Coordinates of C-alpha atoms in Angstrom, one line a residue:
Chain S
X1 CA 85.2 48.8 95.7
X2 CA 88.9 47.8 95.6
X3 CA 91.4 50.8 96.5
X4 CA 92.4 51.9 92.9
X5 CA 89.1 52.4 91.8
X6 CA 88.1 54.5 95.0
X7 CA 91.0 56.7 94.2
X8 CA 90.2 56.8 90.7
X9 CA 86.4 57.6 91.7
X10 CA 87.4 60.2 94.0
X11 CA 89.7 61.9 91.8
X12 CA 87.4 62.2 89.1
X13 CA 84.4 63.4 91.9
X14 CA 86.4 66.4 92.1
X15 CA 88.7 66.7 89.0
X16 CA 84.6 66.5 86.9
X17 CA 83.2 69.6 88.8
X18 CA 86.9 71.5 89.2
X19 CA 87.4 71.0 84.9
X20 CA 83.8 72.5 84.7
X21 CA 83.7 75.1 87.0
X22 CA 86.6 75.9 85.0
X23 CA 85.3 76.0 81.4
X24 CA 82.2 77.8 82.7
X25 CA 84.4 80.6 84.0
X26 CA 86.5 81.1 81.4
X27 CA 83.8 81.3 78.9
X28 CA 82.3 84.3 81.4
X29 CA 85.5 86.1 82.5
X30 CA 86.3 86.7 78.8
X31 CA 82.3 89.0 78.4
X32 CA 83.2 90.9 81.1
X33 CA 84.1 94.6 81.3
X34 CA 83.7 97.3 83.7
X35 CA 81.0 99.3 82.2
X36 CA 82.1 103.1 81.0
X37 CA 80.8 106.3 82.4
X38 CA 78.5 107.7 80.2
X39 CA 79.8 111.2 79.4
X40 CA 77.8 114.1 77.9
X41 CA 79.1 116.6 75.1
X42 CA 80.2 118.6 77.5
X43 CA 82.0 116.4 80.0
X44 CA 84.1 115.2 77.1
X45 CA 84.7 118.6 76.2
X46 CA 86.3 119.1 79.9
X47 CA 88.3 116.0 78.9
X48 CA 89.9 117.6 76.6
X49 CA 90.7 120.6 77.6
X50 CA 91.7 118.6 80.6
X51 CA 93.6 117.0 78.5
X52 CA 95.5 119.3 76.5
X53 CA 96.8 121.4 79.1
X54 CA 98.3 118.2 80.7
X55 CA 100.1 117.3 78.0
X56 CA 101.6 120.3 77.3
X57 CA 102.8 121.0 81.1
X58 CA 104.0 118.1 81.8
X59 CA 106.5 118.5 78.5
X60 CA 107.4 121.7 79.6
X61 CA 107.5 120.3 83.1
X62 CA 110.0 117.2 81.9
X63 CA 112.3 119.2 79.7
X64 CA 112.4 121.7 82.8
X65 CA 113.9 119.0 84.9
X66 CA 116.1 117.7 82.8
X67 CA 117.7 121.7 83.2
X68 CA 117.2 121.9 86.8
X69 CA 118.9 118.9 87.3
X70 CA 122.0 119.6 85.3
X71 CA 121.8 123.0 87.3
X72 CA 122.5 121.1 90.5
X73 CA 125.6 119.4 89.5
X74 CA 127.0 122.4 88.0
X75 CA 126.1 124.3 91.4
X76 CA 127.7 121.5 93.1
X77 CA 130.7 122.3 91.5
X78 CA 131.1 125.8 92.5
X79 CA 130.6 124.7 96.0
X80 CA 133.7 122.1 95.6
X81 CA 135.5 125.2 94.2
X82 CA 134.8 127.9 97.0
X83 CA 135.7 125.2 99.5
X84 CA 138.8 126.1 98.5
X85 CA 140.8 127.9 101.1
X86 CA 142.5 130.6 99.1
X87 CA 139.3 132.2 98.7
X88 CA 139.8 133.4 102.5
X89 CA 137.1 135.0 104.6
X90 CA 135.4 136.7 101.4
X91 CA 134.9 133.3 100.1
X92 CA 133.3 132.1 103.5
X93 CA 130.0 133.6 102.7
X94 CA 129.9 133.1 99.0
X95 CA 130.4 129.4 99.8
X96 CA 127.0 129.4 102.5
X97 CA 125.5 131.7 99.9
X98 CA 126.0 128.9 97.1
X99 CA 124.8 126.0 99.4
X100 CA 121.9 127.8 99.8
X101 CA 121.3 127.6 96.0
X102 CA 122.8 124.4 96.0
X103 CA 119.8 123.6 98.7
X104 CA 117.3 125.1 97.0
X105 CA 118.4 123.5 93.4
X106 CA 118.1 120.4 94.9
X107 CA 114.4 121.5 96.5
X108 CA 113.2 122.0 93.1
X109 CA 113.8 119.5 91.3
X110 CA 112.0 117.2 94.5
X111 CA 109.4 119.8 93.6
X112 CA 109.9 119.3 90.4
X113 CA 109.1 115.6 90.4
X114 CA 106.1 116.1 92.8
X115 CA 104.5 118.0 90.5
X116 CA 104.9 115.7 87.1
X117 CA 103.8 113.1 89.5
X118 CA 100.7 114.9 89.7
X119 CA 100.4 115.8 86.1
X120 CA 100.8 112.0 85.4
X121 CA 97.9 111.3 88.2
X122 CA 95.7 113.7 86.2
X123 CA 96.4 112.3 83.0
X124 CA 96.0 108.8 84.6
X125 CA 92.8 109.6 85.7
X126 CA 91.4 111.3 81.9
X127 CA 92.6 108.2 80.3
X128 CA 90.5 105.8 83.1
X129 CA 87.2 108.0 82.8
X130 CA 87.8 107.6 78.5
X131 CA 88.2 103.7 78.5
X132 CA 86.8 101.0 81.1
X133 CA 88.5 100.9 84.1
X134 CA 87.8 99.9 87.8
X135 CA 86.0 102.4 89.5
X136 CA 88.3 101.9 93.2
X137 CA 91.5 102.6 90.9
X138 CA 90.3 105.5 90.0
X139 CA 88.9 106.4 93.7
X140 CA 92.2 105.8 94.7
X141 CA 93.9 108.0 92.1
X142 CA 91.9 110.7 93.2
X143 CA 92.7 110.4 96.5
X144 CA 96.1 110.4 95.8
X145 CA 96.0 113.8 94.1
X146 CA 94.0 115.1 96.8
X147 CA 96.6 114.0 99.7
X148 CA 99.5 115.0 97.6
X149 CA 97.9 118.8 96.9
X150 CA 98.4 120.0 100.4
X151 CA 102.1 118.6 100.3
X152 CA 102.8 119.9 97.1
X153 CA 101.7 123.3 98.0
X154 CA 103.8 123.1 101.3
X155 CA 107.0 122.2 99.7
X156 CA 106.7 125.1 96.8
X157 CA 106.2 127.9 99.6
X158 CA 109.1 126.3 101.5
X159 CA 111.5 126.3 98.8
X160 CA 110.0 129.9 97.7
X161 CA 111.4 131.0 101.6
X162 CA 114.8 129.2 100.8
X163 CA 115.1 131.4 97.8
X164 CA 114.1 134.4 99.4
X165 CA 116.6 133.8 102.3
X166 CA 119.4 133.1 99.9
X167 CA 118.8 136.2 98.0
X168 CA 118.7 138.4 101.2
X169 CA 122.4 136.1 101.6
X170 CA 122.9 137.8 98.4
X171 CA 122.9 141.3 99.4
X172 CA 126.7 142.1 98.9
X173 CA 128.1 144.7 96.8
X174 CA 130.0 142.7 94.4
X175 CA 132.9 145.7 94.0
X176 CA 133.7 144.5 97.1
X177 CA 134.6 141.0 95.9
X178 CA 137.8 140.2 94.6
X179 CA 137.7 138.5 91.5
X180 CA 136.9 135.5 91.0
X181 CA 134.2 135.6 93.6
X182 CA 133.0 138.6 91.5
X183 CA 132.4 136.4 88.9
X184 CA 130.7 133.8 91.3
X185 CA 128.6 136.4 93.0
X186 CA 126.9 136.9 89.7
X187 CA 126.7 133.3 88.9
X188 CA 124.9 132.5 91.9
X189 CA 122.6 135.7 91.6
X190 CA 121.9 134.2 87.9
X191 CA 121.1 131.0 89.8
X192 CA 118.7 133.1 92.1
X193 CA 117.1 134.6 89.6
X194 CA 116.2 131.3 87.4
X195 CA 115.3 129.6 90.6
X196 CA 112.8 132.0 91.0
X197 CA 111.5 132.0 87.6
X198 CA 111.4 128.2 87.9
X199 CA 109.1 128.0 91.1
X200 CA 106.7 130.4 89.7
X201 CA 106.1 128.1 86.7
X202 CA 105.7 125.3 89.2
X203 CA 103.5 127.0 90.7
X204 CA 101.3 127.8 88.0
X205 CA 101.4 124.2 86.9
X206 CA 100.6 123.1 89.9
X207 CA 97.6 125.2 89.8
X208 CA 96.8 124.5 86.8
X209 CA 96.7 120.5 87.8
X210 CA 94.5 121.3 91.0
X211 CA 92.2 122.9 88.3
X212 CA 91.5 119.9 86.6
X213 CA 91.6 117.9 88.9
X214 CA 88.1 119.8 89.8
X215 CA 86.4 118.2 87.4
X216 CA 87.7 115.1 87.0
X217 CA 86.9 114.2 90.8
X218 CA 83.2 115.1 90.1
X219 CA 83.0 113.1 87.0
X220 CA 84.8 110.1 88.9
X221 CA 82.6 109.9 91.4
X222 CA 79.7 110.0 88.6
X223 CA 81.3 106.9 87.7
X224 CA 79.1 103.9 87.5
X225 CA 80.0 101.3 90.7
X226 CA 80.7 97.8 89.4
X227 CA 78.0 96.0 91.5
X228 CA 79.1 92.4 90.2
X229 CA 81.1 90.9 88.1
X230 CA 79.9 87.5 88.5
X231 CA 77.1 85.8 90.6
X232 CA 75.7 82.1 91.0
X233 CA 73.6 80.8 91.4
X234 CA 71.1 83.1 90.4
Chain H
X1 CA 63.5 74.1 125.8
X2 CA 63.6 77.8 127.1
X3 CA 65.8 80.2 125.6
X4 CA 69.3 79.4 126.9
X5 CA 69.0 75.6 126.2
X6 CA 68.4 75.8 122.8
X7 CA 72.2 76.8 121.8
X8 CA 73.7 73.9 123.5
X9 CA 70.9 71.5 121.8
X10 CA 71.5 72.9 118.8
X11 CA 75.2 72.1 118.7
X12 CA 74.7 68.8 119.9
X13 CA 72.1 68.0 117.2
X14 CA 73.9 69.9 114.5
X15 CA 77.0 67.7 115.1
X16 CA 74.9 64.5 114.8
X17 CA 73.4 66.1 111.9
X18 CA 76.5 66.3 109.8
X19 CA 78.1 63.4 111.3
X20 CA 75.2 61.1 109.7
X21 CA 72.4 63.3 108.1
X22 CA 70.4 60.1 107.0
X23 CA 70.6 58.6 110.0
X24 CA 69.7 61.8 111.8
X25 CA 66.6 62.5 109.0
X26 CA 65.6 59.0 110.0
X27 CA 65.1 59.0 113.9
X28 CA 63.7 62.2 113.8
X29 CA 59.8 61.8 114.4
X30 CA 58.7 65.0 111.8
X31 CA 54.5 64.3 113.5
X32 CA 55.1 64.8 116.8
X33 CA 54.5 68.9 118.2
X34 CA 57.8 68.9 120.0
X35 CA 59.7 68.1 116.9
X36 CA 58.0 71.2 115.3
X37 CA 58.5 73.1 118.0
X38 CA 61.9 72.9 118.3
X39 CA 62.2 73.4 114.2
X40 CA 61.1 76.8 115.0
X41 CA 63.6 77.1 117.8
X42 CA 66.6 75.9 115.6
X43 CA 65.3 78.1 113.0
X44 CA 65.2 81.0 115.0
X45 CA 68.7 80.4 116.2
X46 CA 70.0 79.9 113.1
X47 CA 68.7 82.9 111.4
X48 CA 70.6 84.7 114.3
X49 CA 73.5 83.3 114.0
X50 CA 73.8 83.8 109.9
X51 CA 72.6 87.1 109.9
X52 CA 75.8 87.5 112.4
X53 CA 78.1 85.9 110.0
X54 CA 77.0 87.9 107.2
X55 CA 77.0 91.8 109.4
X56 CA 80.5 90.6 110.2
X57 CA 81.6 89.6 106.5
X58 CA 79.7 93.0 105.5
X59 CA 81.8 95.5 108.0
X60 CA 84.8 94.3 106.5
X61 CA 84.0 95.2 103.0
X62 CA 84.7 98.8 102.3
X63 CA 81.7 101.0 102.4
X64 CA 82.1 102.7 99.1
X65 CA 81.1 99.0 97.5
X66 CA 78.5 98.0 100.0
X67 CA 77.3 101.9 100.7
X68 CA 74.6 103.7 100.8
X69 CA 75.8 104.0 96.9
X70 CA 75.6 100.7 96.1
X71 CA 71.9 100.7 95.9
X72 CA 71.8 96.9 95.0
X73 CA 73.2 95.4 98.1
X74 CA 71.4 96.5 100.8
X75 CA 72.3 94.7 104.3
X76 CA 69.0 94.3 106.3
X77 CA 67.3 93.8 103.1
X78 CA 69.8 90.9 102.5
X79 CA 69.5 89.4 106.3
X80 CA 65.6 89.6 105.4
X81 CA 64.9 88.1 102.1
X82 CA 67.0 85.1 101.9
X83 CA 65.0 83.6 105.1
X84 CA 61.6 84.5 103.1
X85 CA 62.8 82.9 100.3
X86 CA 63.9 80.2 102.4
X87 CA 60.2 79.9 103.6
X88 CA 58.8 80.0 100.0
X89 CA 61.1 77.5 98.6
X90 CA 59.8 74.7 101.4
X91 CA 56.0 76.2 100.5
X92 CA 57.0 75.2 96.5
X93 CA 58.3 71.8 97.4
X94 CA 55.3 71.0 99.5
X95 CA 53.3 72.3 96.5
X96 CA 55.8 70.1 94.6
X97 CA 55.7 67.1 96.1
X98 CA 51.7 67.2 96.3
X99 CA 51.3 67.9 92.8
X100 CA 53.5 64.4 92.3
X101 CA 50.7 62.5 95.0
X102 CA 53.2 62.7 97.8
X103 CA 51.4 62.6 101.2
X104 CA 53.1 64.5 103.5
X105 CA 51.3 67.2 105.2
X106 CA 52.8 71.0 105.0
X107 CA 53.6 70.9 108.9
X108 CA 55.7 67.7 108.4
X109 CA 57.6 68.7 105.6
X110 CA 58.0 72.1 107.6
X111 CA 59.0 70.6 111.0
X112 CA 61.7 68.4 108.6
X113 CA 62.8 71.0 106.0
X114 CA 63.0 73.8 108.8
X115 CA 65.1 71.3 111.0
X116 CA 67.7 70.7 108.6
X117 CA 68.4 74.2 107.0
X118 CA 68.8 75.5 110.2
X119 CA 71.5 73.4 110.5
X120 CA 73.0 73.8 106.8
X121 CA 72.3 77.5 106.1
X122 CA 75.1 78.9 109.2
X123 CA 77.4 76.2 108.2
X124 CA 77.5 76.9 104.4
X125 CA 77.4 80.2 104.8
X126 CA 80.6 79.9 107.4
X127 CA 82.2 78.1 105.0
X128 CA 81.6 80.5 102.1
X129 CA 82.5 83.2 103.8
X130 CA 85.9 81.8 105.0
X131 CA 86.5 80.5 101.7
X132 CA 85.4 83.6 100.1
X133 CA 87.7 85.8 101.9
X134 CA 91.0 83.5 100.8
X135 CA 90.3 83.9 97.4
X136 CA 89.2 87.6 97.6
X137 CA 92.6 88.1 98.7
X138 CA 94.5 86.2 96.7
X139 CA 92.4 88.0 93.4
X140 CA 92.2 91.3 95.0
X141 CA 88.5 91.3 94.9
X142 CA 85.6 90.7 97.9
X143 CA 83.1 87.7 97.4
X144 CA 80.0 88.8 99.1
X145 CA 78.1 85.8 100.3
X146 CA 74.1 85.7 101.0
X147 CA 73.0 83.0 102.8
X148 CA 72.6 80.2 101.8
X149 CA 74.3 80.1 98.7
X150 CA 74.3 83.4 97.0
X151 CA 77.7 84.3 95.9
X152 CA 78.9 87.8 94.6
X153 CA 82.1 89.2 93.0
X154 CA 82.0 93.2 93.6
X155 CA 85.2 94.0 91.8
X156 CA 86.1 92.9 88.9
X157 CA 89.2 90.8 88.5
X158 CA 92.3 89.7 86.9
X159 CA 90.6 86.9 84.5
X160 CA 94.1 85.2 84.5
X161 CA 94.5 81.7 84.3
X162 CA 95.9 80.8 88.0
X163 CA 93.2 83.3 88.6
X164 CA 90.5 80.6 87.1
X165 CA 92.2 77.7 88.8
X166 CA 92.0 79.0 92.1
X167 CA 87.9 80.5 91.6
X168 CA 87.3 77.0 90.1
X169 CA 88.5 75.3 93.4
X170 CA 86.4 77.2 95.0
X171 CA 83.5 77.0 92.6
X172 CA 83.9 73.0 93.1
X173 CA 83.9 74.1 96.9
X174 CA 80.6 75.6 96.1
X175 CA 79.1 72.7 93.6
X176 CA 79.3 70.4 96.5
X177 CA 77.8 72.3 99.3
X178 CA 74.9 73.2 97.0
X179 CA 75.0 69.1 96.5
X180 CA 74.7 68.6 99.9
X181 CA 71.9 70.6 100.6
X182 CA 69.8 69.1 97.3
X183 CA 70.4 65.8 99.0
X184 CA 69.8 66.8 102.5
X185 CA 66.6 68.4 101.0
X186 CA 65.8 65.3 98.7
X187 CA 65.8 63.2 101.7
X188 CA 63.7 64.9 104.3
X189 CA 61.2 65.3 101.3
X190 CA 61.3 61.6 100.7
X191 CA 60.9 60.6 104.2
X192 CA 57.6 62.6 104.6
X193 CA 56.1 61.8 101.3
X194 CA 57.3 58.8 101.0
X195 CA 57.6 58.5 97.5
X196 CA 60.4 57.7 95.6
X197 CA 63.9 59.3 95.1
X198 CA 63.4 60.1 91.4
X199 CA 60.0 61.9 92.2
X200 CA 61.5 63.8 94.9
X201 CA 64.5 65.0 92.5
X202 CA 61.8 66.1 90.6
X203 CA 59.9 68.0 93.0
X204 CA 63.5 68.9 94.0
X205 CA 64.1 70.4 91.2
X206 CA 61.4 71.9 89.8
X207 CA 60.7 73.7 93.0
X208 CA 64.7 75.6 92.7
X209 CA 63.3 76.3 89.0
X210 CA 59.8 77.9 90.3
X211 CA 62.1 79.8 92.8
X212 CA 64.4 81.4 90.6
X213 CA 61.6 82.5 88.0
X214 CA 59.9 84.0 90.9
X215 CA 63.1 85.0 92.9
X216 CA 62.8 88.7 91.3
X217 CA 59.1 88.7 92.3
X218 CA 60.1 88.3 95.4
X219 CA 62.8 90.3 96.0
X220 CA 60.8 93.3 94.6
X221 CA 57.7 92.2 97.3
X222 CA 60.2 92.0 100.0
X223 CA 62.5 95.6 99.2
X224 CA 58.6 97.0 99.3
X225 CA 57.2 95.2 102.4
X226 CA 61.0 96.3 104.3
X227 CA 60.4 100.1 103.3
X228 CA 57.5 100.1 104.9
X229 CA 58.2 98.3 107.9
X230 CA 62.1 98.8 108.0
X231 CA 61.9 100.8 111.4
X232 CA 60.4 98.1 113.5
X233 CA 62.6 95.3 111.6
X234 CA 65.8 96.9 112.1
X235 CA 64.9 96.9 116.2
X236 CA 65.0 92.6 115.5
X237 CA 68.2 93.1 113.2

């Protein structure tokens, strides 16, 4: 057998096979689907009240940082401005008072974020039990709420003891302030006060997310395991 | 041979083997009782030496797919079955190959057939599971490979395109090995039958047929036959 024809017979030993292989898989891949949990009345039901209380915190939750966030550059503002030195030794501890709630602003909205990320986990998980997904991603999601709980948790009651400590920072009788510090004492009271209000809906959303995440993580692991997705020969 | 001889003859002949498998097949003398002998020693060598390659390829799957969960792929069970299948499949081309007047007796063909997929069943399955393990990271799946050929996806994948390429390669990878060991198995049945080429395909063939319609037969016999005995097995596992 000249050259030219070996090459030719050896391309087409393997290019024969590689073309087929190839047709035979795309006509397979296109059948295949990880098959869906099968979920009883009542496990949809959990779905949706799953469901429904995500979507509504995690609306509140987003317009809420959109606030909080605002909140810091406006705090970070009245920091610039106390820097100033004809505020004197009065203005001293106004100014730590108002990093403090600078600090903390800033806390919150990390907090903030944290817990829309695991809103959107919890959502992320719902939407994989409802449709066909791989059971693994949704392992992983799991797990990923799971680890992030404990951190979650953590960083509320830290930024809980940063507002307490400010507030004790707070304790001045603002008579005693010339004005404008006065005027600042109450703004970063007002500050205090919302801050506080802020982390206690965190917290409830966040406890409301570790409550459905319950659930979910049972009917996750009910999930069926894809065994195979293709096998040959038999 | 005793015991600690039988790994370096193996390698020698093994190399021979697949340097020249006809010309190996052909000086091997498939009558005489040292020939059989050492089938069973090469068999017994090899089934060790797969059944390593495939605990190793099996640890490094994550347990939640290969679990206690994941009733479907039990390890010993899969160490087990595939050599009893192994052993039926020469049974059914002996039963083959007599049905077609061949005229080889059921210790040739087993001294031959034995001889050779010792050699090809550790070798494929190396080769499958090296293979396997390149294109299970590439598609961010795990190819779980059962000697000697078996081949299972246990995640589903991206079906994309270059996805398809690359698990054709491999796939043509595959068709050729499985080539390989239909013509290794085509010859040893020709030399001890000696009939010709197209009845052996045939006997070839049919014999993979009878195998696969009675592969779930046999699978269920063996899942029941390793419940009952799976203490004492696991001790040899």
């Amino acid at each position: 057998m000249t050259v030219p024809r070996r090459i030719v017979t050896g391309a087409l030993a393997v290019l024969l096979p590689y073309a087929a292989s190839f047709g035979i898989l795309w006509v397979r891949t296109r059948s295949i689907a990880p098959p869906r949990a099968t979920l009883s009345t009542k496990e949809v039901d959990i779905l949706d009240w799953a469901q429904d209380i995500l979507t509504r915190n995690l609306d509140t939750a987003e317009k809420e940082m959109t606030r909080t966030s605002s909140a810091v550059t406006n705090l970070g503002r009245d920091v610039k401005d106390l820097s100033e030195p004809w505020y004197g030794n009065a203005g001293d501890e106004i100014l730590s008072s108002a990093q403090l709630t600078l600090n903390n602003q800033r806390r919150l909205v990390d907090v903030q974020k944290m817990v829309i990320g695991e809103l959107k986990l919890c959502d992320q998980t719902i939407k994989g039990l409802r449709q066909p997904i791989s059971r693994r991603i949704l392992m992983d999601t799991i797990r990923e709420i799971d680890e992030w709980a404990p951190k979650i948790q953590e960083t509320i009651d830290e930024t809980g003891r940063g507002i307490v400590k400010t507030k004790l920072g707070l304790r001045i009788d603002p008579k005693t302030l010339p004005e404008p510090l006065g005027y600042e004492w109450n703004r970063l009271m007002l500050a205090n006060m919302e801050q506080e209000a802020t982390l206690t809906d965190l917290k409830s959303l966040h406890s409301d997310a570790t409550k459905a995440a319950e659930p979910l993580k049972r009917l996750v692991e009910r999930t069926p395991i894809i065994y195979q997705t293709l096998r040959f020969p038999f | 041979m005793n015991i600690f001889e039988i790994p370096g003859a193996y390698k020698k002949d093994s190399i021979q083997f697949f340097k020249s498998p006809r010309l190996f097949l052909k000086d091997l003398n498939f009558e005489a009782t040292e020939e059989a002998r050492c089938s069973v020693e090469y068999l017994g060598f090899a089934f060790l030496l797969s059944s390593a390659f495939v605990l190793v390829e099996l640890k490094l799957i994550p347990e939640e797919l290969t679990g206690p969960a994941a009733a479907s792929v039990q390890k010993d069970e899969l160490i087990f079955s595939y050599w009893v299948s192994t052993i039926v499949f020469v049974l059914l081309s002996h039963a083959a190959c007599r049905l077609l007047s061949g005229q080889g007796r059921l210790r040739t063909d087993l001294t031959g057939l034995c001889r050779v997929y010792s050699f090809l069943i550790p070798a494929t399955t190396l080769v499958l599971i090296v293979l396997g393990w390149s294109i299970g990271a590439v598609l961010s799946t795990y190819l779980v490979v059962t000697p000697p050929l078996g081949v299972l996806l246990l995640e589903p994948f991206e079906p994309s395109t270059n996805h398809l390429l690359l698990l054709a390669g491999f796939l043509t990878v595959y068709f050729y090995l499985a080539l390989f060991f239909v013509l290794c198995t085509v010859g040893t049945l020709h030399k001890t039958h000696r009939f010709t080429y197209g009845r052996t395909l045939v006997a070839t063939s049919s014999s993979v047929v009878a195998l696969g319609l009675i592969q779930p037969v046999l699978t269920f016999c063996v899942r029941r036959f390793f419940d009952i005995f799976e203490p004492l097995i696991k001790v040899f596992l």
